[in-house]
Structure formats: structure tokens, C-alpha cells
Amino acid sequence: MTRLPLVVAPMAGGPSTPDLVVAAADAGALGFLAAGYKTPEALAAEVGAVRQRTDRFGVNLFVPTPVPVDRDAYAAYAQRLAPLALRHGVTDLPAEPREDDDAWEAKVELLLADPVPFVSFTFGLPAPSVVRALRDVGTVTVQTVVRPSEAEAAAALGADRLVVQSHVAGGHSGTLDPDDLPPEVPLTTLLREVRAVTDLPLWAAGGLATAEDVAAVLAAGAEAAVVGTALLRTPEAGTSATYRRALADPTRTSTGLTRAFSGRPARALRNGFVEAYDAVAPSGYPALHHLTSPIRTAAAAAGDEEAINIWAGTGFRSATDEPAGVVLRRLAGGHDLTSGLGSVSGLAPVSGLSPGA
């Protein structure tokens, strides 16, 4: 089977599904389930559903790196949001900030008891003991970084691979410090800067929407290209109908980083919510995520594109409603593991892959 040098990014909040992960594997790519915002029980069910159909997949975890919100700022933001919430029938916005760890320990224990081929980390660095434990059960660990200093820290931690994410990526930035926005440099430049400080295999992420984009990051030394936004409209993705319409709307032309939805910087298409609240939203994750989540859920159900988070990278215009396999094969542009791309050997069949290979 052809193996594509492509990784399907974990997209929390609905878009990542077992069907999308399996479609990636069927096409020869590597797909990730998104553990973020799920209960351990829901994650276990998804892992089980994927495992019945493929042994080629990974799971992404949000590392607890809370940014406690100022309580007065939280209360003021909640008050600003109240009219929008009422318009969508939401009358029970959390009065107190909810600061949780996304069931971190339970999810780690699950993945140690029932190991998966790959586990990636976003938002922070796990403890070295977690990385060692996962490697001991045969799991390859992958750390998301946005700058060379983070890459050095991840290498010292013992990560097997790095996702090098640029500032144009859709959804949340993986920056370890949410008050330190990712550097605004081309992804190919960022790859070379990270390569200068580590020999770990690199997966390139951010704004990859065409075969030419993928070829460029492979030529810059990436082992694989990570794609997410390009797959949001595929039938296998769990993207809501409202979100899909917004992505396809030709009048939406720009994206930007905003903390308005979650309290962490994330790239989204500009809409009414961003215009109204971006300038006044405080930092504070996960408190702001939990505050705005019921509004966004209700708005999506009501078809209100102006009140949801339309996570999207800068290449969003290239997203289509074709099957995921079609999109992935087009993005690969003829690159596969038999075409002389020795740098992608780490994405060979997972059953023969050892940590650090």
C-alpha cells in the first residue's frame, strides 16, 4: 500500500471522528483522534471504534497548562456575552470560572492501559515520566512546538517527533505560553530554524492547502505535512452544518488569531463574534472555553454563523466537500514512501515502528 507523507491533524470539538481517522489510514496517511473536551469514556469508545478498522492512528492530548482568568475580568466578559446567550436560549452561563485539566490523568492512564501507536501533546510539555511511560508501552510521542526554544525543551523531554506549527495554522496555536504569540515567519523558515536546534523528525503544520504547499515543506526537511482545515468539509469530518456553510461562504475572506472564544490564541475566520468580543476578551483558558461553549453550541444548532468559532487556517479557501481520501491524495501530489523520500520512513506501517525510529 502507498504511504503518504501526510498527517491528519487532531481537530477537537467535533471535526475529528473515527471515520476521518480511518479514511486517512485507508488513503495511506496517518490520522489523529482529538481527546480534547471528551470524557475518558468517550475517548475509549473512539479508540475502540478506530482499532476495529485500522492499526494506523494516533491520539492528541491537551496538556494541562491553565491560564487562570482574572475573576473580575471573567465576570465583565460574561456580562458582555449575556445578551448573545439569551438570544440563543442560554440562561445558565457559568457564574464562576471553571478551571479543569480536561481529565488529563485519566486519559493518560487510558492510553497506558490500552496503548495506541502515536500520542501527541498540545498546549504544554508533559512530565518526563509520562513520555517514558508511553514509550515503554510502545507508543511514539509527538510534541507540538511553535518556536526553536520550545523544540529544544521538547527534545530534552524525550519526545520522539515534533509538530512544527506556524502562525497561519487553523484553530488553537500550540504555543506553550499563550501570552507569547507564535512567530510570524514562513513555515519553511520555521522548519529550518527548528532543524538547527534538533535532529528529531519534524512534521510541518499550518496553512498547507495545496500539493505545492506540501512539497515545499517536504523539501525544507519535514518528514510529513500536517493538514487539518483542508479536510473540514469532507463527509468523514464531524464539522457542523453551520461551520461547513461558513467555510464555503465566498464573502468570508480573512482569518485572524483571537482569544475571544477560549482565552487562548486560535485562528478563525472573522465573524460577528470576533468583531464584537476580540478586543475585550481576557486571557484565561479553559475558563473562557467553558463560558462561551454553550453559546457556540446553541448557535451552531440554530445555524447562526456569526456566533460560532469558525476555526480555519489561511488556506481555508481550498477546502472542498470531496471525500477525505481524494483530498489527501491530491495534497500528496505524487509523493509517497516509494518515491525516494527517505525522510518519511517513520510513517511506515505502524506495526513495524518502534519509538524513536
GROMACS .gro file of C-alpha atoms in nm:
model
  357
    1MET     CA    1   0.000   0.000   0.000
    2THR     CA    2   0.120   0.353  -0.080
    3ARG     CA    3   0.212   0.551   0.231
    4LEU     CA    4   0.158   0.924   0.203
    5PRO     CA    5   0.378   1.172   0.393
    6LEU     CA    6   0.066   1.327   0.542
    7VAL     CA    7  -0.078   1.352   0.892
    8VAL     CA    8  -0.440   1.447   0.955
    9ALA     CA    9  -0.439   1.695   1.242
   10PRO     CA   10  -0.649   1.638   1.554
   11MET     CA   11  -0.937   1.887   1.549
   12ALA     CA   12  -1.116   1.900   1.882
   13GLY     CA   13  -1.477   1.999   1.923
   14GLY     CA   14  -1.628   1.769   1.663
   15PRO     CA   15  -1.439   1.765   1.330
   16SER     CA   16  -1.208   1.475   1.419
   17THR     CA   17  -1.401   1.148   1.402
   18PRO     CA   18  -1.317   0.779   1.382
   19ASP     CA   19  -1.441   0.787   1.022
   20LEU     CA   20  -1.193   1.063   0.933
   21VAL     CA   21  -0.906   0.880   1.102
   22VAL     CA   22  -0.991   0.557   0.921
   23ALA     CA   23  -1.026   0.739   0.589
   24ALA     CA   24  -0.678   0.882   0.642
   25ALA     CA   25  -0.537   0.536   0.707
   26ASP     CA   26  -0.717   0.393   0.403
   27ALA     CA   27  -0.557   0.664   0.188
   28GLY     CA   28  -0.213   0.591   0.331
   29ALA     CA   29  -0.192   0.887   0.569
   30LEU     CA   30  -0.186   0.896   0.950
   31GLY     CA   31  -0.491   1.033   1.132
   32PHE     CA   32  -0.530   1.154   1.491
   33LEU     CA   33  -0.825   1.143   1.724
   34ALA     CA   34  -0.872   1.457   1.932
   35ALA     CA   35  -0.906   1.377   2.301
   36GLY     CA   36  -0.967   1.740   2.395
   37TYR     CA   37  -1.305   1.817   2.559
   38LYS     CA   38  -1.403   1.449   2.563
   39THR     CA   39  -1.459   1.231   2.867
   40PRO     CA   40  -1.217   0.939   2.907
   41GLU     CA   41  -1.510   0.707   2.835
   42ALA     CA   42  -1.589   0.882   2.506
   43LEU     CA   43  -1.221   0.872   2.408
   44ALA     CA   44  -1.203   0.499   2.488
   45ALA     CA   45  -1.505   0.436   2.266
   46GLU     CA   46  -1.348   0.625   1.976
   47VAL     CA   47  -1.016   0.444   2.015
   48GLY     CA   48  -1.204   0.114   2.012
   49ALA     CA   49  -1.401   0.212   1.702
   50VAL     CA   50  -1.084   0.304   1.514
   51ARG     CA   51  -0.888   0.000   1.631
   52GLN     CA   52  -1.152  -0.230   1.481
   53ARG     CA   53  -1.070  -0.086   1.137
   54THR     CA   54  -0.702   0.012   1.139
   55ASP     CA   55  -0.384  -0.002   1.347
   56ARG     CA   56  -0.255   0.322   1.195
   57PHE     CA   57  -0.362   0.618   1.408
   58GLY     CA   58  -0.281   0.844   1.699
   59VAL     CA   59  -0.444   1.038   1.983
   60ASN     CA   60  -0.383   1.402   2.074
   61LEU     CA   61  -0.393   1.521   2.436
   62PHE     CA   62  -0.421   1.873   2.577
   63VAL     CA   63  -0.150   1.908   2.841
   64PRO     CA   64  -0.285   2.096   3.145
   65THR     CA   65  -0.136   2.443   3.125
   66PRO     CA   66  -0.406   2.653   3.288
   67VAL     CA   67  -0.408   3.027   3.246
   68PRO     CA   68  -0.621   3.133   3.542
   69VAL     CA   69  -0.856   3.412   3.442
   70ASP     CA   70  -0.888   3.728   3.644
   71ARG     CA   71  -1.222   3.687   3.821
   72ASP     CA   72  -1.332   4.046   3.767
   73ALA     CA   73  -1.240   4.028   3.401
   74TYR     CA   74  -1.429   3.699   3.373
   75ALA     CA   75  -1.740   3.850   3.529
   76ALA     CA   76  -1.724   4.151   3.299
   77TYR     CA   77  -1.685   3.929   2.992
   78ALA     CA   78  -1.974   3.708   3.099
   79GLN     CA   79  -2.190   4.017   3.137
   80ARG     CA   80  -2.099   4.131   2.784
   81LEU     CA   81  -2.190   3.786   2.648
   82ALA     CA   82  -2.523   3.761   2.832
   83PRO     CA   83  -2.740   3.926   2.561
   84LEU     CA   84  -2.599   3.694   2.292
   85ALA     CA   85  -2.650   3.396   2.521
   86LEU     CA   86  -3.014   3.491   2.587
   87ARG     CA   87  -3.073   3.534   2.215
   88HIS     CA   88  -2.980   3.169   2.174
   89GLY     CA   89  -3.175   3.047   2.475
   90VAL     CA   90  -2.872   3.003   2.700
   91THR     CA   91  -2.963   3.117   3.050
   92ASP     CA   92  -2.707   2.930   3.258
   93LEU     CA   93  -2.366   3.068   3.169
   94PRO     CA   94  -2.119   2.956   3.438
   95ALA     CA   95  -2.109   3.226   3.702
   96GLU     CA   96  -1.773   3.109   3.833
   97PRO     CA   97  -1.467   3.032   3.619
   98ARG     CA   98  -1.426   2.661   3.554
   99GLU     CA   99  -1.058   2.570   3.572
  100ASP     CA  100  -1.009   2.200   3.491
  101ASP     CA  101  -0.739   1.976   3.344
  102ASP     CA  102  -0.951   1.802   3.075
  103ALA     CA  103  -0.928   1.475   3.272
  104TRP     CA  104  -0.557   1.459   3.196
  105GLU     CA  105  -0.455   1.181   3.435
  106ALA     CA  106  -0.746   0.956   3.339
  107LYS     CA  107  -0.670   0.994   2.970
  108VAL     CA  108  -0.301   0.920   3.020
  109GLU     CA  109  -0.390   0.611   3.223
  110LEU     CA  110  -0.626   0.500   2.948
  111LEU     CA  111  -0.353   0.527   2.685
  112LEU     CA  112  -0.107   0.339   2.905
  113ALA     CA  113  -0.355   0.059   2.970
  114ASP     CA  114  -0.467   0.041   2.606
  115PRO     CA  115  -0.169   0.175   2.406
  116VAL     CA  116  -0.207   0.342   2.068
  117PRO     CA  117   0.067   0.384   1.807
  118PHE     CA  118   0.110   0.761   1.843
  119VAL     CA  119   0.027   1.017   2.114
  120SER     CA  120   0.078   1.387   2.052
  121PHE     CA  121   0.075   1.672   2.302
  122THR     CA  122  -0.051   2.028   2.262
  123PHE     CA  123  -0.053   2.340   2.485
  124GLY     CA  124   0.227   2.224   2.714
  125LEU     CA  125   0.504   1.978   2.790
  126PRO     CA  126   0.404   1.661   2.975
  127ALA     CA  127   0.615   1.537   3.262
  128PRO     CA  128   0.916   1.330   3.151
  129SER     CA  129   0.768   1.033   3.339
  130VAL     CA  130   0.461   1.042   3.112
  131VAL     CA  131   0.676   1.037   2.799
  132ARG     CA  132   0.885   0.748   2.936
  133ALA     CA  133   0.576   0.552   3.035
  134LEU     CA  134   0.420   0.590   2.692
  135ARG     CA  135   0.742   0.488   2.520
  136ASP     CA  136   0.767   0.185   2.748
  137VAL     CA  137   0.433   0.059   2.613
  138GLY     CA  138   0.544   0.113   2.253
  139THR     CA  139   0.385   0.450   2.180
  140VAL     CA  140   0.561   0.712   1.968
  141THR     CA  141   0.534   1.055   2.132
  142VAL     CA  142   0.495   1.378   1.937
  143GLN     CA  143   0.516   1.731   2.080
  144THR     CA  144   0.366   2.043   1.920
  145VAL     CA  145   0.600   2.344   1.913
  146VAL     CA  146   0.590   2.688   1.752
  147ARG     CA  147   0.949   2.810   1.801
  148PRO     CA  148   1.304   2.672   1.832
  149SER     CA  149   1.323   2.720   2.210
  150GLU     CA  150   1.013   2.502   2.253
  151ALA     CA  151   1.168   2.242   2.022
  152GLU     CA  152   1.478   2.230   2.241
  153ALA     CA  153   1.265   2.179   2.551
  154ALA     CA  154   1.067   1.901   2.381
  155ALA     CA  155   1.385   1.726   2.268
  156ALA     CA  156   1.523   1.741   2.622
  157LEU     CA  157   1.197   1.592   2.743
  158GLY     CA  158   1.247   1.285   2.525
  159ALA     CA  159   0.979   1.338   2.259
  160ASP     CA  160   1.022   1.119   1.951
  161ARG     CA  161   0.893   1.371   1.697
  162LEU     CA  162   0.787   1.734   1.674
  163VAL     CA  163   0.491   1.901   1.510
  164VAL     CA  164   0.629   2.237   1.399
  165GLN     CA  165   0.323   2.461   1.378
  166SER     CA  166   0.328   2.800   1.210
  167HIS     CA  167   0.120   3.106   1.298
  168VAL     CA  168  -0.112   3.052   0.997
  169ALA     CA  169  -0.248   2.720   1.129
  170GLY     CA  170  -0.621   2.697   1.194
  171GLY     CA  171  -0.759   2.651   1.543
  172HIS     CA  172  -0.556   2.684   1.859
  173SER     CA  173  -0.191   2.775   1.847
  174GLY     CA  174   0.024   2.517   2.020
  175THR     CA  175   0.236   2.787   2.183
  176LEU     CA  176   0.344   2.675   2.528
  177ASP     CA  177   0.286   3.027   2.661
  178PRO     CA  178  -0.050   3.161   2.537
  179ASP     CA  179   0.063   3.516   2.607
  180ASP     CA  180   0.355   3.465   2.366
  181LEU     CA  181   0.204   3.456   2.018
  182PRO     CA  182   0.369   3.232   1.758
  183PRO     CA  183   0.636   3.399   1.544
  184GLU     CA  184   0.513   3.531   1.211
  185VAL     CA  185   0.764   3.357   0.987
  186PRO     CA  186   0.705   3.125   0.689
  187LEU     CA  187   0.667   2.761   0.781
  188THR     CA  188   0.967   2.662   0.570
  189THR     CA  189   1.179   2.916   0.759
  190LEU     CA  190   1.048   2.789   1.092
  191LEU     CA  191   1.135   2.432   0.993
  192ARG     CA  192   1.493   2.532   0.918
  193GLU     CA  193   1.520   2.723   1.245
  194VAL     CA  194   1.396   2.422   1.441
  195ARG     CA  195   1.622   2.186   1.245
  196ALA     CA  196   1.916   2.397   1.361
  197VAL     CA  197   1.849   2.302   1.725
  198THR     CA  198   1.735   1.938   1.700
  199ASP     CA  199   1.772   1.628   1.484
  200LEU     CA  200   1.426   1.494   1.573
  201PRO     CA  201   1.192   1.416   1.282
  202LEU     CA  202   0.969   1.714   1.208
  203TRP     CA  203   0.605   1.728   1.098
  204ALA     CA  204   0.512   2.061   0.939
  205ALA     CA  205   0.174   2.221   1.019
  206GLY     CA  206  -0.003   2.539   0.921
  207GLY     CA  207  -0.165   2.670   0.604
  208LEU     CA  208  -0.094   2.363   0.391
  209ALA     CA  209  -0.374   2.369   0.136
  210THR     CA  210  -0.218   2.254  -0.192
  211ALA     CA  211   0.021   1.991  -0.326
  212GLU     CA  212   0.272   2.271  -0.380
  213ASP     CA  213   0.249   2.368  -0.011
  214VAL     CA  214   0.314   2.007   0.092
  215ALA     CA  215   0.605   1.971  -0.150
  216ALA     CA  216   0.763   2.287  -0.011
  217VAL     CA  217   0.769   2.167   0.350
  218LEU     CA  218   0.898   1.824   0.247
  219ALA     CA  219   1.177   1.995   0.053
  220ALA     CA  220   1.251   2.203   0.364
  221GLY     CA  221   1.318   1.885   0.562
  222ALA     CA  222   0.983   1.785   0.707
  223GLU     CA  223   0.915   1.414   0.747
  224ALA     CA  224   0.545   1.478   0.689
  225ALA     CA  225   0.291   1.754   0.632
  226VAL     CA  226   0.006   1.800   0.881
  227VAL     CA  227  -0.328   1.904   0.730
  228GLY     CA  228  -0.650   1.998   0.904
  229THR     CA  229  -0.851   2.284   0.756
  230ALA     CA  230  -0.836   2.122   0.411
  231LEU     CA  231  -1.044   1.832   0.549
  232LEU     CA  232  -1.309   2.021   0.746
  233ARG     CA  233  -1.569   1.998   0.470
  234THR     CA  234  -1.511   1.631   0.386
  235PRO     CA  235  -1.803   1.394   0.453
  236GLU     CA  236  -1.597   1.199   0.708
  237ALA     CA  237  -1.537   1.504   0.929
  238GLY     CA  238  -1.775   1.584   1.214
  239THR     CA  239  -1.788   1.954   1.123
  240SER     CA  240  -2.132   2.103   1.190
  241ALA     CA  241  -2.351   2.213   0.900
  242THR     CA  242  -2.325   2.574   1.017
  243TYR     CA  243  -1.946   2.556   1.026
  244ARG     CA  244  -1.938   2.397   0.679
  245ARG     CA  245  -2.151   2.675   0.530
  246ALA     CA  246  -1.930   2.941   0.684
  247LEU     CA  247  -1.615   2.784   0.539
  248ALA     CA  248  -1.771   2.777   0.193
  249ASP     CA  249  -1.910   3.132   0.212
  250PRO     CA  250  -1.725   3.340  -0.052
  251THR     CA  251  -1.790   3.660   0.143
  252ARG     CA  252  -1.566   3.543   0.427
  253THR     CA  253  -1.216   3.634   0.322
  254SER     CA  254  -0.989   3.670   0.623
  255THR     CA  255  -0.872   3.483   0.930
  256GLY     CA  256  -0.703   3.606   1.244
  257LEU     CA  257  -0.581   3.499   1.585
  258THR     CA  258  -0.831   3.560   1.864
  259ARG     CA  259  -0.876   3.474   2.232
  260ALA     CA  260  -1.246   3.560   2.223
  261PHE     CA  261  -1.371   3.201   2.219
  262SER     CA  262  -1.139   3.017   2.457
  263GLY     CA  263  -0.897   3.253   2.624
  264ARG     CA  264  -0.608   3.106   2.422
  265PRO     CA  265  -0.494   3.235   2.081
  266ALA     CA  266  -0.662   3.048   1.795
  267ARG     CA  267  -0.702   3.125   1.425
  268ALA     CA  268  -1.057   3.163   1.299
  269LEU     CA  269  -1.250   3.321   1.017
  270ARG     CA  270  -1.367   3.663   1.122
  271ASN     CA  271  -1.737   3.683   1.204
  272GLY     CA  272  -1.971   3.879   1.428
  273PHE     CA  273  -1.845   3.715   1.747
  274VAL     CA  274  -1.483   3.801   1.671
  275GLU     CA  275  -1.572   4.157   1.572
  276ALA     CA  276  -1.774   4.213   1.890
  277TYR     CA  277  -1.558   4.042   2.152
  278ASP     CA  278  -1.198   4.002   2.035
  279ALA     CA  279  -1.083   4.333   2.176
  280VAL     CA  280  -1.245   4.279   2.516
  281ALA     CA  281  -1.183   3.908   2.582
  282PRO     CA  282  -0.940   3.840   2.867
  283SER     CA  283  -0.680   3.565   2.869
  284GLY     CA  284  -0.799   3.262   3.057
  285TYR     CA  285  -0.802   2.902   2.946
  286PRO     CA  286  -1.002   2.685   2.995
  287ALA     CA  287  -1.238   2.921   3.178
  288LEU     CA  288  -1.333   3.118   2.866
  289HIS     CA  289  -1.379   2.799   2.664
  290HIS     CA  290  -1.633   2.676   2.917
  291LEU     CA  291  -1.800   3.018   2.930
  292THR     CA  292  -1.856   3.051   2.556
  293SER     CA  293  -1.911   2.683   2.474
  294PRO     CA  294  -2.288   2.671   2.541
  295ILE     CA  295  -2.339   2.982   2.328
  296ARG     CA  296  -2.141   2.835   2.039
  297THR     CA  297  -2.321   2.502   2.064
  298ALA     CA  298  -2.663   2.669   2.057
  299ALA     CA  299  -2.561   2.896   1.771
  300ALA     CA  300  -2.437   2.603   1.562
  301ALA     CA  301  -2.767   2.421   1.617
  302ALA     CA  302  -2.956   2.735   1.515
  303GLY     CA  303  -2.749   2.789   1.201
  304ASP     CA  304  -2.602   3.119   1.326
  305GLU     CA  305  -2.263   3.151   1.156
  306GLU     CA  306  -2.195   3.481   1.333
  307ALA     CA  307  -2.184   3.331   1.683
  308ILE     CA  308  -1.968   3.020   1.636
  309ASN     CA  309  -1.593   2.966   1.625
  310ILE     CA  310  -1.504   2.910   1.259
  311TRP     CA  311  -1.155   2.766   1.317
  312ALA     CA  312  -0.963   2.790   0.991
  313GLY     CA  313  -0.608   2.823   0.866
  314THR     CA  314  -0.514   3.069   0.596
  315GLY     CA  315  -0.563   2.804   0.325
  316PHE     CA  316  -0.932   2.759   0.409
  317ARG     CA  317  -1.047   2.857   0.060
  318SER     CA  318  -0.902   2.532  -0.077
  319ALA     CA  319  -1.124   2.314   0.144
  320THR     CA  320  -1.378   2.109  -0.053
  321ASP     CA  321  -1.658   1.865   0.019
  322GLU     CA  322  -1.482   1.576  -0.157
  323PRO     CA  323  -1.405   1.252   0.031
  324ALA     CA  324  -1.103   1.273   0.259
  325GLY     CA  325  -0.908   1.019   0.057
  326VAL     CA  326  -0.945   1.227  -0.258
  327VAL     CA  327  -0.825   1.540  -0.078
  328LEU     CA  328  -0.529   1.362   0.079
  329ARG     CA  329  -0.412   1.202  -0.244
  330ARG     CA  330  -0.431   1.540  -0.418
  331LEU     CA  331  -0.232   1.707  -0.140
  332ALA     CA  332   0.034   1.436  -0.157
  333GLY     CA  333   0.089   1.529  -0.520
  334GLY     CA  334   0.254   1.200  -0.607
  335HIS     CA  335   0.480   1.190  -0.302
  336ASP     CA  336   0.481   0.856  -0.124
  337LEU     CA  337   0.722   0.634   0.066
  338THR     CA  338   0.842   0.466  -0.253
  339SER     CA  339   0.935   0.790  -0.429
  340GLY     CA  340   1.274   0.835  -0.268
  341LEU     CA  341   1.157   1.045   0.026
  342GLY     CA  342   1.367   0.865   0.282
  343SER     CA  343   1.284   1.124   0.547
  344VAL     CA  344   0.932   0.987   0.580
  345SER     CA  345   1.033   0.634   0.677
  346GLY     CA  346   0.891   0.694   1.023
  347LEU     CA  347   0.543   0.683   0.875
  348ALA     CA  348   0.582   0.325   0.754
  349PRO     CA  349   0.323   0.070   0.874
  350VAL     CA  350   0.280   0.130   1.244
  351SER     CA  351   0.306  -0.238   1.335
  352GLY     CA  352   0.674  -0.227   1.244
  353LEU     CA  353   0.752   0.107   1.406
  354SER     CA  354   0.943   0.137   1.728
  355PRO     CA  355   0.961   0.452   1.937
  356GLY     CA  356   1.229   0.685   1.810
  357ALA     CA  357   1.259   0.500   1.480
   0.00000   0.00000   0.00000
